PDB file of C-alpha atoms in Angstrom:
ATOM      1  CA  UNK X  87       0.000   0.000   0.000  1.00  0.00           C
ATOM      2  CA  UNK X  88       2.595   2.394   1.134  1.00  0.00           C
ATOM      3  CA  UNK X  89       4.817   1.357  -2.312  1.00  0.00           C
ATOM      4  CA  UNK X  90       1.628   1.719  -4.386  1.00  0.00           C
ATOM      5  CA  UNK X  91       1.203   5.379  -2.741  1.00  0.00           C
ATOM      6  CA  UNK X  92       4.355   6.730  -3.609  1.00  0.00           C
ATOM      7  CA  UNK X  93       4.215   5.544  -7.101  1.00  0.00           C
ATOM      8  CA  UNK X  94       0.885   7.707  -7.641  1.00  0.00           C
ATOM      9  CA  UNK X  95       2.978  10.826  -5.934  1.00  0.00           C
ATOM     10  CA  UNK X  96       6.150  10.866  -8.262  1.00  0.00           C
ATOM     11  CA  UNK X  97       3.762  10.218 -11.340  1.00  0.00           C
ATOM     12  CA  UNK X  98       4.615  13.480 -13.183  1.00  0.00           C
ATOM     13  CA  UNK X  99       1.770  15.853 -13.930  1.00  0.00           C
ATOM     14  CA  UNK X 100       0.773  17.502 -16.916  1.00  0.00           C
ATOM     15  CA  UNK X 101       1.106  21.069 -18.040  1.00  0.00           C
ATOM     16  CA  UNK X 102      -2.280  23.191 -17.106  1.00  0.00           C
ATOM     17  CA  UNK X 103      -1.807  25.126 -20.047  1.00  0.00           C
ATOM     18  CA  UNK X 104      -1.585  22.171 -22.085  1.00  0.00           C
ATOM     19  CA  UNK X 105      -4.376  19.809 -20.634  1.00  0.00           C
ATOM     20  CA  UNK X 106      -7.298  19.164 -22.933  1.00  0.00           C
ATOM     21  CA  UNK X 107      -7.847  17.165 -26.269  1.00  0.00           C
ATOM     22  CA  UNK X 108      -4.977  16.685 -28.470  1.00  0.00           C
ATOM     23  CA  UNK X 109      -6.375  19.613 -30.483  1.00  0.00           C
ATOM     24  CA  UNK X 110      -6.751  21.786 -27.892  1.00  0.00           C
ATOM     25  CA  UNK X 111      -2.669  21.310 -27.048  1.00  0.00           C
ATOM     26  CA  UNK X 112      -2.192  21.592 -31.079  1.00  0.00           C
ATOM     27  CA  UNK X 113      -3.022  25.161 -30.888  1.00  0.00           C
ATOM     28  CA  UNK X 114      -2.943  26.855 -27.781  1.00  0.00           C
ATOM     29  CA  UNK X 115       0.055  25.174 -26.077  1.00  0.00           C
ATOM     30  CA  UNK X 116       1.936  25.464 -29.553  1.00  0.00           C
ATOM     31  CA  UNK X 117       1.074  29.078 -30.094  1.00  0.00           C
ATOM     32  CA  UNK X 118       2.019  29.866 -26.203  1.00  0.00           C
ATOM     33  CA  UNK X 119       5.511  28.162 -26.236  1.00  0.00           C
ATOM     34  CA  UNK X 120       6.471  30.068 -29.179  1.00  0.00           C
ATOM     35  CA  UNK X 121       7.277  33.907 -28.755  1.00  0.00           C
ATOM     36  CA  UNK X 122       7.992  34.498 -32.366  1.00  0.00           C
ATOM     37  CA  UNK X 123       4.487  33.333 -33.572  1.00  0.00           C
ATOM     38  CA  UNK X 124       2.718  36.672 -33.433  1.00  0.00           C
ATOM     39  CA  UNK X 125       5.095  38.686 -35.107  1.00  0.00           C
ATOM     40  CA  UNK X 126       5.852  36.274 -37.594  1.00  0.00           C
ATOM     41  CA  UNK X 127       2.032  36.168 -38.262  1.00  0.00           C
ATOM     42  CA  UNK X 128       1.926  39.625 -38.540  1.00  0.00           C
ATOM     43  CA  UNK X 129       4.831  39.719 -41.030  1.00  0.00           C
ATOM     44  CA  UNK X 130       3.557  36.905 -42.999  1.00  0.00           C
ATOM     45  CA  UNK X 131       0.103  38.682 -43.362  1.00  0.00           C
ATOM     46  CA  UNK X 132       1.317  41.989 -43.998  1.00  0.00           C
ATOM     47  CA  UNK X 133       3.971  40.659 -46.542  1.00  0.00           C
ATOM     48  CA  UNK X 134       0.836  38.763 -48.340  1.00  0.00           C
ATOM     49  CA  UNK X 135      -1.464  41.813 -48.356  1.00  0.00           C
ATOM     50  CA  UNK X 136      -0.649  45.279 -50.162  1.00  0.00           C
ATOM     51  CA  UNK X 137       3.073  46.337 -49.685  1.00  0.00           C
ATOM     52  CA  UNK X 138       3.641  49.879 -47.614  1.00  0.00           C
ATOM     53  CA  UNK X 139       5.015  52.384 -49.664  1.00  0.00           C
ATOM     54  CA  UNK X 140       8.504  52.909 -48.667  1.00  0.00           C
ATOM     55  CA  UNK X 141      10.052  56.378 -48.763  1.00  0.00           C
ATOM     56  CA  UNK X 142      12.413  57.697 -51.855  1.00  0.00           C
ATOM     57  CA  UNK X 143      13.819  59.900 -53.719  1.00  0.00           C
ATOM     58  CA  UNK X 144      11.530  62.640 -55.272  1.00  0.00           C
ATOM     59  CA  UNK X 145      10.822  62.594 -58.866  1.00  0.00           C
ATOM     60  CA  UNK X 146      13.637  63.217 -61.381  1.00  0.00           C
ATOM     61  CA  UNK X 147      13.451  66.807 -62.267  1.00  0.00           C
ATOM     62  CA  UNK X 148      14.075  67.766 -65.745  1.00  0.00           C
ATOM     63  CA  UNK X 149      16.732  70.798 -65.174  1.00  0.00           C
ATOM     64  CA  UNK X 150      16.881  71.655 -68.899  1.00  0.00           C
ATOM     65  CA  UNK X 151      13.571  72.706 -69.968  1.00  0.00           C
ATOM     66  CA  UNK X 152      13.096  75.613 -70.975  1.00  0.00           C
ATOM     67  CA  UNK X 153      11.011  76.842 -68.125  1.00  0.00           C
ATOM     68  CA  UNK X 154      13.075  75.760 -65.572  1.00  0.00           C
ATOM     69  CA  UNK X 155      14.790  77.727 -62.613  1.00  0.00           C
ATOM     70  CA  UNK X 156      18.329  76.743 -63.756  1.00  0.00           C
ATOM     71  CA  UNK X 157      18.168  79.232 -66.536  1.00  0.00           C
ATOM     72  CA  UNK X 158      17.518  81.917 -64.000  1.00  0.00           C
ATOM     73  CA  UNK X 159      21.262  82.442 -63.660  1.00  0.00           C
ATOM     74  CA  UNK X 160      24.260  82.325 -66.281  1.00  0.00           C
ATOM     75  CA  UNK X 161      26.153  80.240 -64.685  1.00  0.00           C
ATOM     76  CA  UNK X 162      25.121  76.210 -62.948  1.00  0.00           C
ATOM     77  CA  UNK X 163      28.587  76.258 -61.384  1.00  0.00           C
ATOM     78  CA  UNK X 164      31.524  79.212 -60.438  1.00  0.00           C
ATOM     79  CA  UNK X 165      35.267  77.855 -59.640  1.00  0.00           C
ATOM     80  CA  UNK X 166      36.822  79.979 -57.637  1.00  0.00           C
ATOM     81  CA  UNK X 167      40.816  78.694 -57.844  1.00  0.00           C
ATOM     82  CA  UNK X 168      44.421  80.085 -57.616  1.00  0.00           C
ATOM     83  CA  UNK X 169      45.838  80.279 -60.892  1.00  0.00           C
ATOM     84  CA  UNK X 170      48.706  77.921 -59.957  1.00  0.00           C
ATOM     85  CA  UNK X 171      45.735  75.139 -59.647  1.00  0.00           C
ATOM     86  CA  UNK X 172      44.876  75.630 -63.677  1.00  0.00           C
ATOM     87  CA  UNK X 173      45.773  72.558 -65.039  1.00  0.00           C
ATOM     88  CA  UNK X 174      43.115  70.580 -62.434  1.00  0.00           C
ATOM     89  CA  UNK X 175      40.300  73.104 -62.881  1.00  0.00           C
ATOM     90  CA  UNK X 176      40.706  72.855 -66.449  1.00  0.00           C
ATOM     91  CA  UNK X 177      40.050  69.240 -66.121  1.00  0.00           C
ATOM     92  CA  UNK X 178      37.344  69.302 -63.676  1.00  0.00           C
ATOM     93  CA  UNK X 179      35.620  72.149 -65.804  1.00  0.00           C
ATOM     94  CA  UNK X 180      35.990  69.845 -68.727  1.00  0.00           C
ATOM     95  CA  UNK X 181      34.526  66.667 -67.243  1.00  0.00           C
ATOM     96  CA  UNK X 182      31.544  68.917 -65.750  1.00  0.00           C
ATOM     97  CA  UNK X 183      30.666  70.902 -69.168  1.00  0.00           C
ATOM     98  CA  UNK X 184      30.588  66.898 -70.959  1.00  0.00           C
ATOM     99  CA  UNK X 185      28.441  65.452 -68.854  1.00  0.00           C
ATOM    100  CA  UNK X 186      24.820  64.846 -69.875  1.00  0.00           C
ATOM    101  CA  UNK X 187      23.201  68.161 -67.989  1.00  0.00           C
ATOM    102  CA  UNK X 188      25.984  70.082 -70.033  1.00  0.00           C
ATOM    103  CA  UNK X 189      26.763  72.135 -66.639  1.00  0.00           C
ATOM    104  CA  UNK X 190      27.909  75.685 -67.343  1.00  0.00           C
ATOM    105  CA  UNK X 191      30.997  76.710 -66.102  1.00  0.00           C
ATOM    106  CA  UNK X 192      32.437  79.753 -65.010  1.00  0.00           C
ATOM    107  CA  UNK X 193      36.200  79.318 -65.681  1.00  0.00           C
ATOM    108  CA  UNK X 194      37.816  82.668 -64.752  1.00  0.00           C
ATOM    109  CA  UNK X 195      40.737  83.195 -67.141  1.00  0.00           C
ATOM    110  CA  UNK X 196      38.301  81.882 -69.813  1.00  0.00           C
ATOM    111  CA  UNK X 197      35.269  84.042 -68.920  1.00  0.00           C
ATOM    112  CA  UNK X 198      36.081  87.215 -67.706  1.00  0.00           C
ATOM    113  CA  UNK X 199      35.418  90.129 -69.774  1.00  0.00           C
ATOM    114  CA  UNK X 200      38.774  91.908 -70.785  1.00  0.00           C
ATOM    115  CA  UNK X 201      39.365  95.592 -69.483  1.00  0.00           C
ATOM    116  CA  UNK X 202      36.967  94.632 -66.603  1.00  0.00           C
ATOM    117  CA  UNK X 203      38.053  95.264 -63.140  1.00  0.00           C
ATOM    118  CA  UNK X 204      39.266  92.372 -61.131  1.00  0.00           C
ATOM    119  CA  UNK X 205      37.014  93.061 -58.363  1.00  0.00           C
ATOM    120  CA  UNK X 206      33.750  93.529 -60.291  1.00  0.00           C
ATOM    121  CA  UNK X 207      34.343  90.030 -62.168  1.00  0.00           C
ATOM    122  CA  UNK X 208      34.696  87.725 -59.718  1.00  0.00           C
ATOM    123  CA  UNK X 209      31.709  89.616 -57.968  1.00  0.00           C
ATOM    124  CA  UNK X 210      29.381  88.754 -61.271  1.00  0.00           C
ATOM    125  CA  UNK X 211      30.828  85.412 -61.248  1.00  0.00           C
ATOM    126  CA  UNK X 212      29.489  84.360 -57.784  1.00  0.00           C
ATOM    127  CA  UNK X 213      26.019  86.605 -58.040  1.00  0.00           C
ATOM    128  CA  UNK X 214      25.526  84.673 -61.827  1.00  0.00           C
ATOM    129  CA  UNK X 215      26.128  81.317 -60.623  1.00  0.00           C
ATOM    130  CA  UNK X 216      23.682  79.140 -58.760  1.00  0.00           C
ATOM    131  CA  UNK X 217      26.691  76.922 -57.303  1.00  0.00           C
ATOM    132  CA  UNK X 218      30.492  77.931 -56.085  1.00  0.00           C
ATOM    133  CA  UNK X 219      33.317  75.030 -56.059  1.00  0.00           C
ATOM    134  CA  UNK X 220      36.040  76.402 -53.542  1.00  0.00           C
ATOM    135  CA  UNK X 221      39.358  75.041 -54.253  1.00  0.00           C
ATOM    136  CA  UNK X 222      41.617  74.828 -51.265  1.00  0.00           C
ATOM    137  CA  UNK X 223      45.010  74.393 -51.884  1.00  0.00           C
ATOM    138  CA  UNK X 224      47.844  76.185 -50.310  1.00  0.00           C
ATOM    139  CA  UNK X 225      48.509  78.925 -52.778  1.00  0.00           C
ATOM    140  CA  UNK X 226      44.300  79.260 -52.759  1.00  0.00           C
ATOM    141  CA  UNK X 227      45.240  79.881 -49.041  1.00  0.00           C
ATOM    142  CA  UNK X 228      48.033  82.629 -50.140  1.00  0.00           C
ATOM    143  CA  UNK X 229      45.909  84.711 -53.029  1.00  0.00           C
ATOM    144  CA  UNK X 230      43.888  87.674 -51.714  1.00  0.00           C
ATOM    145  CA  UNK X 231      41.435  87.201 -54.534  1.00  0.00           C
ATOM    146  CA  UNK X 232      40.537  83.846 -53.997  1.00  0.00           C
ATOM    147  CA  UNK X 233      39.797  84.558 -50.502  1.00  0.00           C
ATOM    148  CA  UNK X 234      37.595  87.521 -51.324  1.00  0.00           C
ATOM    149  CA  UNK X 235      35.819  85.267 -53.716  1.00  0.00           C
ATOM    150  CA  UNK X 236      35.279  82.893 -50.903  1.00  0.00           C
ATOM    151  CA  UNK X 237      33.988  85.863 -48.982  1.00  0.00           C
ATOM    152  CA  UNK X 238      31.364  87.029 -51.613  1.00  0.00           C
ATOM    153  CA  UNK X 239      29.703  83.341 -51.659  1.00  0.00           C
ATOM    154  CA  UNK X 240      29.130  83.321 -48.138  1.00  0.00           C
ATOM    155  CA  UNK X 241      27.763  85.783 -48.242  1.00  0.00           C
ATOM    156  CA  UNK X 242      25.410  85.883 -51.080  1.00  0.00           C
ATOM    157  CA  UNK X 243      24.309  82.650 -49.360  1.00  0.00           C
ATOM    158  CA  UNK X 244      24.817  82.609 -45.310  1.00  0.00           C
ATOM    159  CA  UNK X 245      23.381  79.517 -44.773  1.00  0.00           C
ATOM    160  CA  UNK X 246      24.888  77.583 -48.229  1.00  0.00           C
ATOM    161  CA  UNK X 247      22.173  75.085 -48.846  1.00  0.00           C
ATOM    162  CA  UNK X 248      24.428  72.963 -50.709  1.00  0.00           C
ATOM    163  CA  UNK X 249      25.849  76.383 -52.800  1.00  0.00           C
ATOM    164  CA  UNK X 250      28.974  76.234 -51.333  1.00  0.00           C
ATOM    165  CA  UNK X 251      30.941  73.371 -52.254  1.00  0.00           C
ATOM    166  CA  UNK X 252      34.810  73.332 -50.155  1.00  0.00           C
ATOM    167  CA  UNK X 253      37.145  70.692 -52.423  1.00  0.00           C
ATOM    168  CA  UNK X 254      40.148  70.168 -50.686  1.00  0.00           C
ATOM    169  CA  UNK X 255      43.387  69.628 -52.632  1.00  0.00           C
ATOM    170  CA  UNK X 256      47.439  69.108 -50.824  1.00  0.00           C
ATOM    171  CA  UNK X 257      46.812  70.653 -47.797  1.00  0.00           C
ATOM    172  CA  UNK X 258      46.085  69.538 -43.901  1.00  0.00           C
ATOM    173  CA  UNK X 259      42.822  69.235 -42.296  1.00  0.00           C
ATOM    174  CA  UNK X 260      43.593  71.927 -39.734  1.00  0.00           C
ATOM    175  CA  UNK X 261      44.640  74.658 -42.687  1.00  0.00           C
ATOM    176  CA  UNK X 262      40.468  74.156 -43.631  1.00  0.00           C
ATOM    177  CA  UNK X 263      39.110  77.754 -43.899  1.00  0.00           C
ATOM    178  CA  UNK X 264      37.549  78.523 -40.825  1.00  0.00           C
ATOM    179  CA  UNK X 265      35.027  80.191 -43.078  1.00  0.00           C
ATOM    180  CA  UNK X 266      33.922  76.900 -44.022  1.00  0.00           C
ATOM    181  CA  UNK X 267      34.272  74.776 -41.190  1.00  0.00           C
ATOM    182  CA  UNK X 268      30.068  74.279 -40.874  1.00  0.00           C
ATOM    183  CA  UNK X 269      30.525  72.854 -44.219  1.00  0.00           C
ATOM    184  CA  UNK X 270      31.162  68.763 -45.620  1.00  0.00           C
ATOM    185  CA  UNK X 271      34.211  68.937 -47.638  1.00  0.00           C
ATOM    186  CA  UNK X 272      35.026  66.878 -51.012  1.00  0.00           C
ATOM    187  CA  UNK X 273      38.513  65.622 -50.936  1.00  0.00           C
ATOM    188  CA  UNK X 274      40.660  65.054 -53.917  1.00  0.00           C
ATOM    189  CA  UNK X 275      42.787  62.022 -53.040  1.00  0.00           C
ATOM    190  CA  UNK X 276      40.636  59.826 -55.326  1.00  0.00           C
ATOM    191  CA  UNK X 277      40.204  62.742 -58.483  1.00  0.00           C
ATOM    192  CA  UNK X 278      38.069  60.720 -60.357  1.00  0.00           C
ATOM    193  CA  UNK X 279      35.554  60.282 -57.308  1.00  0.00           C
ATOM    194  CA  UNK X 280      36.215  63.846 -56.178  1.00  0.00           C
ATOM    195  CA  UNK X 281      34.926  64.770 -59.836  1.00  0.00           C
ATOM    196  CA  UNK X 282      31.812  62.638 -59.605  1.00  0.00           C
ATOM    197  CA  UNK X 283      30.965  63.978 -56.058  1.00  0.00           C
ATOM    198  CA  UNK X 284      31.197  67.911 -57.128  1.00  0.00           C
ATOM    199  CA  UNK X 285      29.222  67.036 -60.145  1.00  0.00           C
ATOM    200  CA  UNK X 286      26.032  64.962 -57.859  1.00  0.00           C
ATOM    201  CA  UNK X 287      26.255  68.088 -56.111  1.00  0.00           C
ATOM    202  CA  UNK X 288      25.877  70.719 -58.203  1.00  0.00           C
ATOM    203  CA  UNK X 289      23.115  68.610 -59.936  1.00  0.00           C
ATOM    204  CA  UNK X 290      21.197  67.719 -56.281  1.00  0.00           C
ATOM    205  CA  UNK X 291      21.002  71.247 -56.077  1.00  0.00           C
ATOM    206  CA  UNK X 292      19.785  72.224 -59.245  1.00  0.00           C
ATOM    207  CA  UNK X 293      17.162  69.530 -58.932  1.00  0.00           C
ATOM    208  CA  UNK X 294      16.156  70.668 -55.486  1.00  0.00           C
ATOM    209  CA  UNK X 295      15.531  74.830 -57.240  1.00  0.00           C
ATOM    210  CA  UNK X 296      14.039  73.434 -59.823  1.00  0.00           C
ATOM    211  CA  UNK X 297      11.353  71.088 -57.883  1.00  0.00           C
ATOM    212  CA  UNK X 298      10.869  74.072 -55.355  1.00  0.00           C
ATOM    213  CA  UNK X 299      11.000  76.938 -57.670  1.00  0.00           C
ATOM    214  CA  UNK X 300       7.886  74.396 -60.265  1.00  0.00           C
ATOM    215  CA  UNK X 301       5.847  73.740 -56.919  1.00  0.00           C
ATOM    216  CA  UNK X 302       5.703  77.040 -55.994  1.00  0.00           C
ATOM    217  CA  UNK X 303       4.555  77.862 -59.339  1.00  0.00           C
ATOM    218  CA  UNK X 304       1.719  75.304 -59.329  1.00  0.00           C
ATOM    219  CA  UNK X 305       0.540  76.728 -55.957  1.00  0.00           C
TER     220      UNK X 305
END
C-alpha cells in the first residue's frame, strides 16, 4: 500500500496550459511556447497583403527645360581657384561641361570680360552662378582674390544650402578655412571620385531649385 502510494505521488503531472484534447494542445500550447508566432504572423500577413510604400527619392526633375529655374542664372557652377591650380580646374571644368546636364561653367581666365576690373568680375561670377566650387590648396590659401571670392559666396548665401561646395586639394585638415568649417568637404585624393561627387552636387542642387522653384509655381 505504502509502495503503491508513492508511485501515484512521483507520477509526473501535466502542463495546465496544455491539458485538454490533443487539439486543444495543437493550438494553444503550440502558439504559447512560441514567442515568435505573433510577429511572424503579422509579417507573414502583412507581406501577403498590399506592400507599404517605402520612402524615396523625389521625382527626377528635368533641369533643362526651358522653363526651368536653372536658366535663371548664367552660370550652374563658379570655380573659384588660384591660378597655380589651372591645369586641375581645367580638367574638372571639362569633365563637368561633358556630362549629360551640359553644366555651365564659369572658368575665370576663360570668362572674364577683358578691361573689366578684377574686383567687379569675380563679384558677377558668384552673383551669376547658382553653385560655387572652392578650391583649397595652399597657394588658394596665399591669393587675396581667392579669398575675397570665398567671402562674396558666403555671403550671397549665409546659410549655403548645398551652394557652397569646399574641395580640398594638398593641404592639412587643420589649414580648412575657418570660413567653411560648418561645411562637408570633397577631398581630392581619389580625383576621379572627387569629380563625380562635385558634379552629384551641383546637380542635387539644381534639382532641389528646380522642384521648389515648379511647386511654388503650381501653388
Amino acid at each position: 500500500m505504502a509502495g503503491w502510494f508513492r508511485r501515484l505521488l512521483q507520477k509526473p503531472r501535466q502542463s495546465s496550459s496544455c491539458t485538454g484534447s490533443s487539439q486543444n494542445a495543437s493550438t494553444g500550447c503550440s502558439a504559447s511556447s512560441s514567442p515568435f508566432s505573433s510577429s511572424s504572423a503579422r509579417s507573414s500577413s502583412s507581406s501577403a497583403g498590399t506592400a507599404m510604400p517605402r520612402a524615396g527619392r523625389p521625382a527626377a526633375v528635368d533641369i533643362s527645360s526651358s522653363g526651368s529655374a536653372r536658366w535663371t542664372k548664367s552660370y550652374d557652377v563658379c570655380i573659384c581657384h588660384s591660378e597655380v591650380d589651372l591645369e586641375f580646374v581645367e580638367e574638372l571644368v571639362s569633365y563637368l561641361e561633358s556630362q549629360p546636364q551640359s553644366f555651365r561653367c564659369f572658368l575665370q581666365l576663360r570668362d572674364a570680360v577683358a578691361g573689366s576690373a578684377i574686383m567687379t568680375e569675380l563679384c558677377d561670377a558668384v552673383q551669376n552662378s547658382h553653385c560655387w566650387v572652392m578650391l583649397i590648396t595652399p597657394s588658394f590659401l596665399q591669393d587675396p582674390w581667392c579669398k575675397y571670392q570665398m567671402h562674396q559666396a558666403l555671403a550671397e548665401a549665409p546659410m549655403a544650402n548645398g551652394r557652397t561646395i569646399p574641395v580640398l586639394k594638398d593641404i592639412d585638415r587643420k589649414d580648412y578655412p575657418r570660413e567653411l568649417r560648418n561645411l562637408y568637404y570633397i577631398s581630392t585624393v581619389l580625383k576621379e571620385n572627387s569629380f563625380r561627387q562635385i558634379r552629384d552636387t551641383v546637380l542635387h542642387y539644381l534639382e532641389e531649385l528646380c522642384r521648389s522653384s515648379a511647386s511654388g509655381t503650381e501653388q
